[in-house]
Coordinates of N, CA and C and ligand atoms in Angstrom, one line a residue:
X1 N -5.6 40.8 8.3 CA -4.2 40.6 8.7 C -4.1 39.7 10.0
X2 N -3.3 38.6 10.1 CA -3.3 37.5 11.0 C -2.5 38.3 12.0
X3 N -2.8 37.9 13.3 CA -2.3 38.2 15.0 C -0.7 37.5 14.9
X4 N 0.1 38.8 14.7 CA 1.7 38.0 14.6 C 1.4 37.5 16.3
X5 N 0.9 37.4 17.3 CA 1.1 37.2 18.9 C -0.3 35.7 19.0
X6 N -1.3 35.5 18.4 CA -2.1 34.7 18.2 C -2.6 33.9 17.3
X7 N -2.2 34.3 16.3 CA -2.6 33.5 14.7 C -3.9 33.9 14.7
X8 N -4.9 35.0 15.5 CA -6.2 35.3 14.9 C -6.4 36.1 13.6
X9 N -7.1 35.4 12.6 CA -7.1 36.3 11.9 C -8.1 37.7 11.3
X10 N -8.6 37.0 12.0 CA -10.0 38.7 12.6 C -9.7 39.9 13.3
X11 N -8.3 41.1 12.7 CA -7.7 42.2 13.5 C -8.8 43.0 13.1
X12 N -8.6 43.8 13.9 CA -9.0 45.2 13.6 C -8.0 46.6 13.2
X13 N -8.5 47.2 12.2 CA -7.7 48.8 12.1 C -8.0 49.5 13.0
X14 N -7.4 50.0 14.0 CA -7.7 51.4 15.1 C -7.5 52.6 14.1
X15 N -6.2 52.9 13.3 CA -6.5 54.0 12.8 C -5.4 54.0 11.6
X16 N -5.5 54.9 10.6 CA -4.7 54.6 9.7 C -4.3 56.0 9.3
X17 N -3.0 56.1 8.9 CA -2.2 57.5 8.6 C -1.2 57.7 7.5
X18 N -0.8 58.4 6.9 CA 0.5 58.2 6.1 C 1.6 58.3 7.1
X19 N 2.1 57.8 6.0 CA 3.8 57.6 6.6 C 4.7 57.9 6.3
X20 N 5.6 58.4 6.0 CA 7.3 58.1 5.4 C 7.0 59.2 4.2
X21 N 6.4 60.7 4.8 CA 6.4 61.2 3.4 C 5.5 61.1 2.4
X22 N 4.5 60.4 2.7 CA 3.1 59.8 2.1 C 3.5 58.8 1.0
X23 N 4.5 58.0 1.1 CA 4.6 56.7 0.5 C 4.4 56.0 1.3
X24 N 3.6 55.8 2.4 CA 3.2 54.7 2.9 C 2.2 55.0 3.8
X25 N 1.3 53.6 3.9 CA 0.1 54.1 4.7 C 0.4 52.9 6.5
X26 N 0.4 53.7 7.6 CA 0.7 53.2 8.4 C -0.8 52.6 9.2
X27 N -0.9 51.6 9.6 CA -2.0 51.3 10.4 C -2.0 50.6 11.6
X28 N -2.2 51.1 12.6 CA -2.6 50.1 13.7 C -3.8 49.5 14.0
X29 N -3.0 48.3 14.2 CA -4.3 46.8 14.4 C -4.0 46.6 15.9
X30 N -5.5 46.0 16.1 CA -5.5 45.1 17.4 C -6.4 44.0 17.2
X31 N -5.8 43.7 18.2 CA -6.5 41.9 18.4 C -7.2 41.7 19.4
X32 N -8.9 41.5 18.5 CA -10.0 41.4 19.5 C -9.6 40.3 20.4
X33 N -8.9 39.2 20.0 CA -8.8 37.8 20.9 C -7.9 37.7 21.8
X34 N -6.8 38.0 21.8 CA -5.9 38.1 22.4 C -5.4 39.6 23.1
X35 N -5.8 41.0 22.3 CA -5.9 42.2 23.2 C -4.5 42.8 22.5
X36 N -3.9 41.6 22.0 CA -2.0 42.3 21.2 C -2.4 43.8 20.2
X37 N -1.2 44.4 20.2 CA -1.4 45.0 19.2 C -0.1 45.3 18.3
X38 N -0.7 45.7 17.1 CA 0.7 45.7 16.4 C 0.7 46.5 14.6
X39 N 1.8 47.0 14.4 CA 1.5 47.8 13.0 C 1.7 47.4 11.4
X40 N 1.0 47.6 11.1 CA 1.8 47.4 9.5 C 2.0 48.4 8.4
X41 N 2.3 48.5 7.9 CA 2.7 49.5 6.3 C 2.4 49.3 5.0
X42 N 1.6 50.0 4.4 CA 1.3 49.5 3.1 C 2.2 50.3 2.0
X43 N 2.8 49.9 1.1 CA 2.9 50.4 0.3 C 3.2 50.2 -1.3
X44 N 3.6 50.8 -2.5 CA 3.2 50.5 -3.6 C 4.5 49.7 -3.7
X45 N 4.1 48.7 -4.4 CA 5.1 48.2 -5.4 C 5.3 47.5 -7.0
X46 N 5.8 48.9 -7.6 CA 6.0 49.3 -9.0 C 6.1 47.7 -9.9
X47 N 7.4 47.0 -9.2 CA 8.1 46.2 -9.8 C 8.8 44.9 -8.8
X48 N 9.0 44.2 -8.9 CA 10.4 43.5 -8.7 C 11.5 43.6 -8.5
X49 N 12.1 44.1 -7.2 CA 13.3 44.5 -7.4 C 14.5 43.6 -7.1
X50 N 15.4 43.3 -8.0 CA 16.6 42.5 -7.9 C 18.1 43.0 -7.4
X51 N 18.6 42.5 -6.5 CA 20.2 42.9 -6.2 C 21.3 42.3 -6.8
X52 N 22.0 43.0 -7.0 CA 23.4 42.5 -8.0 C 24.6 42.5 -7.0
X53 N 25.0 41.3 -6.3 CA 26.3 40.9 -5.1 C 27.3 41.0 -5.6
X54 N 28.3 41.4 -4.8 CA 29.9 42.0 -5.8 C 30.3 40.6 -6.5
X55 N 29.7 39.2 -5.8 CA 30.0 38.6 -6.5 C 29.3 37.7 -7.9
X56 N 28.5 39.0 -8.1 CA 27.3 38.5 -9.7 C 26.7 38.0 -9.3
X57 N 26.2 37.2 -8.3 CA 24.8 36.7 -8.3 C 23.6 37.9 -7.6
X58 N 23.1 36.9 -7.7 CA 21.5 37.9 -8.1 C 20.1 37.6 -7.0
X59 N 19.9 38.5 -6.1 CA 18.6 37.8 -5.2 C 18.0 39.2 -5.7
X60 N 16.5 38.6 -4.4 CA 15.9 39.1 -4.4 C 15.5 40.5 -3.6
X61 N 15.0 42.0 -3.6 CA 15.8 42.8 -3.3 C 15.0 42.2 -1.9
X62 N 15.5 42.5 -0.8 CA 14.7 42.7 0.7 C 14.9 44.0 2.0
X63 N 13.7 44.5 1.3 CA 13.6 45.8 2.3 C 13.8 45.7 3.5
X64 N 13.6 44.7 4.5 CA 13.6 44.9 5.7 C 15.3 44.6 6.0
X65 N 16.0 43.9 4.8 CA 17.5 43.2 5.3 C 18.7 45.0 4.8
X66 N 17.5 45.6 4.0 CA 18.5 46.9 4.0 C 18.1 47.4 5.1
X67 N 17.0 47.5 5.4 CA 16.4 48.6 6.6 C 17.5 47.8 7.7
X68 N 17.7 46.7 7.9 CA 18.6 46.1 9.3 C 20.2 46.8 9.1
X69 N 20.4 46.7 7.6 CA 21.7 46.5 7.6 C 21.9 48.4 8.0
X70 N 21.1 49.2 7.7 CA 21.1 50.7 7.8 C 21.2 51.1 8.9
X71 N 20.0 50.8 9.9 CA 20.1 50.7 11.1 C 21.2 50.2 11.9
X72 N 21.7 49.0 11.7 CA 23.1 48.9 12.1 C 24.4 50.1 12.1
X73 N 24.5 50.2 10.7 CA 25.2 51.1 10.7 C 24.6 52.8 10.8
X74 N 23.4 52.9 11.0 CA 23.5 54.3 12.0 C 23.4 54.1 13.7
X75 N 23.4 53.2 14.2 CA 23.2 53.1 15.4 C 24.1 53.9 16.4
X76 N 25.1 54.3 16.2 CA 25.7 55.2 17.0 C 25.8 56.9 17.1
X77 N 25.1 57.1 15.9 CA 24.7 58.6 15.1 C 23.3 58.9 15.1
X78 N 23.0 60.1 14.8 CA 22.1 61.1 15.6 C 20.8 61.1 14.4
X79 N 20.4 59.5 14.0 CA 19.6 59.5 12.8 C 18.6 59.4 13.1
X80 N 17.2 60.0 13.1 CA 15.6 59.5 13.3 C 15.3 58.7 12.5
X81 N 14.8 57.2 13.2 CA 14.0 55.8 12.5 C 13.4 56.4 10.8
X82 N 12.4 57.6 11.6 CA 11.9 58.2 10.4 C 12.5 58.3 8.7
X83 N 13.8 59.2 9.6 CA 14.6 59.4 8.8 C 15.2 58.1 7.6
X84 N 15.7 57.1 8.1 CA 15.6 55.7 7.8 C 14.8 55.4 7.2
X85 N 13.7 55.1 7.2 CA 12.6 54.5 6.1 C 12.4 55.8 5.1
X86 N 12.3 57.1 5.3 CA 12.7 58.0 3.7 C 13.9 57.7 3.2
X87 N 14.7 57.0 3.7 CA 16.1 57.1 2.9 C 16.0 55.8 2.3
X88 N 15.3 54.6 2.7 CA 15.1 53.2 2.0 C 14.1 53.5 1.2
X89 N 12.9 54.3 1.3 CA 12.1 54.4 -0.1 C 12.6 55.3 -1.2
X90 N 13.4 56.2 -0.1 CA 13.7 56.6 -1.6 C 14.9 56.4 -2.9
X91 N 15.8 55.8 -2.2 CA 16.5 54.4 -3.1 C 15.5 53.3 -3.7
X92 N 14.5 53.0 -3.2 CA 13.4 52.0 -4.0 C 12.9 52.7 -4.4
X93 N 12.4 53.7 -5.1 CA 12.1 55.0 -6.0 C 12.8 54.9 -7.5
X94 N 13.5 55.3 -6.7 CA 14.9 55.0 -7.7 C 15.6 54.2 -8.2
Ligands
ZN101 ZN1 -4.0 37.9 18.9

């Protein structure tokens, strides 16, 4: 996995754990070159997922533009991050 802070692509895993309910595997990397560190998530993906816009057209689904748009609208309420990524997998479950 390439250094989103250096472009090295020689990271290392520190440690690896589930995540989100055990649909996902979380890992922390660091960067022998630069010292950055940073996470990533693995998880399955069944299919392809497509969105249907009120106005009929059709992209491609993107997890992180729900995860934004969710977060936005919990931002003033008493919701754990956590809680947020089980509630986007488990609509992509489904
Ligand atoms: Zn780096």
């Amino acid at each position: 996995m390439r250094c989103p802070f250096c472009g090295n692509v020689d990271t290392q895993v520190k440690d690896s754990r589930p995540a989100e309910d055990n649909v996902a595997i979380r890992r922390r990397r660091f960067c022998p070159a630069c010292g950055g560190r940073f996470t990533t998530y693995e998880r399955v993906q069944l299919r392809d997922l497509v969105v249907v816009k009120s106005s009929g057209r059709r992209e491609d689904f993107d997890r992180t533009k729900m995860e934004r748009s969710i977060r936005i609208a919990m931002q003033k309420r008493p919701v754990e991050p956590e809680r947020i990524d089980q509630m986007i997998s488990g609509i992509v479950r489904r």
